Structure formats: C-alpha cells, structure tokens
Amino acid sequence: FSSLMFTKQPMDVLFITGNIFVLEDGNIGLIDFGQVKQISGRNRETLAKVMIALDDRKSDDHPEDLEKIGNLALELGVELNEDCQDEAPAAVAMWLFDGSVEKLPGGYDKGELSPNSPVKELKSFPQDLVLVGR
C-alpha cells in the first residue's frame, strides 16, 4: 500500500486508489468484489501449502519439488489423464498458480490453447477452485 493515493471525495470519504475506502470515522469500506468464492478449510490449507511449495522450490525442474507440488495439486482434487507425464500435476499447479514461471516442467507450454498445454492433461478440476485458478 505504499504507493496508494488518497483524495477527498464529495461524499465525505477518503478514497484509496482501487476498491478500498477509508471513511471519515476511520472505518474501512470495500466495494466491487467482482467474483468471490469461499474455499473450504481443507482446500484452503492445501492451497496455502501449494503456494508455499511453489515459493520454496529450488528450481522449476527440481525432482523433489515437482513431486511435492504435484502431490499437493492432486490433493486439491485435480484429476489428470491416465497417460499424462509424471511432471503433469506440477506443471498444472505451476501454470495455474505461479505466473512467474518461465518454463513448465515436462516440456509443457504456458499457452492454454497450445497443443502442448498442461490443460490438455486435465480430466477433472474441482469446481470449488475454478475462480482460484483463473
């Protein structure tokens, strides 16, 4: 929040750039949430583990990291085609949850419309996580 700008609005509201308002009485006002989804406790915990594993990985092709990330993706309920590569679960998780990845494991492409996208390996994706993956 260090670069946010405050301006006085005619409705006696201090405005923070974006969708967060500081009202004159000091309360915070939030508007325009867009699409919102509540995630179950178990999925929330596993999703947090996925994010931590992605952040803690040594590299995008370290076998132990790929196994951990892939297993967590499967724990979330992601189902893959039976003939997919071993790296597919990790590639799907990295594609969905890590925009900084330059190269996906297993030679998968980042473009979702590519014939070599990890999306083609998805058999089923948990409905609860659709918005999270977007």
XYZ file of C-alpha atoms in Angstrom:
134
model
C 0.000 0.000 0.000
C 2.967 2.351 -0.072
C 2.062 3.850 -3.472
C -1.651 4.425 -2.838
C -3.053 7.888 -3.330
C -5.715 9.462 -1.122
C -8.178 12.020 -2.451
C -11.157 13.699 -0.820
C -14.478 12.631 -2.335
C -17.661 14.726 -2.234
C -19.346 12.065 -0.077
C -17.026 12.751 2.903
C -14.969 9.687 2.081
C -11.220 9.457 1.765
C -10.542 7.348 -1.292
C -7.701 4.887 -1.680
C -6.907 4.084 -5.300
C -8.663 0.818 -6.016
C -11.642 -0.595 -4.198
C -10.757 0.287 -0.611
C -12.115 3.383 1.091
C -11.206 4.919 4.428
C -14.336 6.567 5.776
C -14.176 9.747 7.841
C -14.897 7.780 11.024
C -11.835 5.596 10.335
C -13.765 2.518 9.205
C -12.708 0.742 6.040
C -15.196 0.489 3.176
C -14.787 -2.148 0.490
C -16.628 -2.115 -2.848
C -16.816 -4.112 -6.057
C -15.501 -7.505 -5.057
C -16.127 -8.904 -8.526
C -16.239 -12.671 -8.340
C -15.908 -14.027 -4.820
C -15.694 -17.636 -3.683
C -15.427 -19.169 -0.232
C -12.960 -22.062 -0.091
C -13.385 -24.915 2.375
C -10.916 -25.198 5.255
C -9.203 -28.309 3.871
C -8.812 -26.849 0.382
C -7.705 -23.517 1.846
C -4.965 -25.285 3.811
C -3.835 -27.367 0.832
C -3.884 -24.330 -1.451
C -1.682 -22.496 1.045
C 0.714 -25.464 1.018
C 0.809 -25.338 -2.794
C 1.682 -21.640 -2.707
C 4.408 -22.204 -0.125
C 5.828 -25.151 -2.084
C 5.869 -23.052 -5.262
C 7.668 -20.247 -3.461
C 10.130 -22.553 -1.685
C 11.119 -24.656 -4.710
C 14.804 -24.738 -5.628
C 14.101 -24.623 -9.358
C 11.373 -25.289 -11.901
C 12.791 -28.740 -12.616
C 13.979 -29.974 -9.193
C 12.501 -33.520 -8.919
C 11.639 -33.411 -5.203
C 9.951 -30.027 -5.583
C 7.972 -31.192 -8.607
C 6.810 -34.282 -6.734
C 5.702 -32.233 -3.718
C 3.902 -29.611 -5.826
C 2.290 -32.305 -7.973
C 1.080 -34.305 -4.984
C -0.439 -31.175 -3.460
C -2.229 -30.406 -6.749
C -3.689 -33.917 -6.695
C -4.648 -33.451 -3.045
C -6.682 -30.414 -4.133
C -8.744 -32.785 -6.266
C -7.182 -32.151 -9.660
C -7.583 -35.298 -11.772
C -5.364 -35.929 -14.764
C -5.471 -38.238 -17.755
C -4.015 -41.650 -17.006
C -1.395 -41.383 -19.752
C -0.040 -37.970 -18.667
C 3.620 -37.341 -17.959
C 4.912 -37.636 -14.393
C 5.502 -33.858 -14.354
C 1.898 -33.052 -15.355
C 0.491 -32.448 -11.834
C 3.295 -29.994 -11.024
C 3.015 -28.366 -14.459
C -0.720 -27.811 -13.923
C -0.133 -26.301 -10.463
C 2.644 -24.048 -11.751
C 0.538 -22.995 -14.745
C -2.456 -22.179 -12.539
C -0.830 -20.597 -9.506
C 2.577 -19.186 -10.494
C 2.602 -16.516 -13.164
C 6.350 -16.028 -12.765
C 7.306 -19.454 -14.109
C 9.203 -19.190 -17.382
C 9.262 -22.835 -18.390
C 6.872 -25.551 -17.249
C 8.222 -28.972 -16.311
C 7.769 -31.857 -18.726
C 8.160 -29.558 -21.716
C 4.609 -28.246 -21.376
C 3.781 -24.862 -22.895
C 2.385 -21.960 -20.879
C -0.217 -21.053 -23.509
C -3.539 -22.618 -22.572
C -4.500 -23.038 -26.242
C -1.213 -24.677 -27.168
C -1.467 -28.331 -28.184
C 1.223 -28.959 -25.550
C -0.519 -27.113 -22.703
C -0.890 -28.883 -19.346
C -4.609 -28.050 -19.620
C -4.983 -30.926 -22.088
C -3.957 -33.280 -19.272
C -6.872 -32.234 -17.040
C -9.518 -34.906 -16.667
C -11.356 -33.084 -13.885
C -10.874 -29.893 -11.906
C -12.590 -29.187 -8.566
C -15.475 -26.760 -9.021
C -14.576 -25.049 -5.715
C -11.251 -23.941 -7.187
C -12.289 -22.652 -10.603
C -12.137 -18.997 -9.558
C -8.838 -19.519 -7.763
C -7.268 -20.954 -10.892
C -8.458 -18.063 -13.021
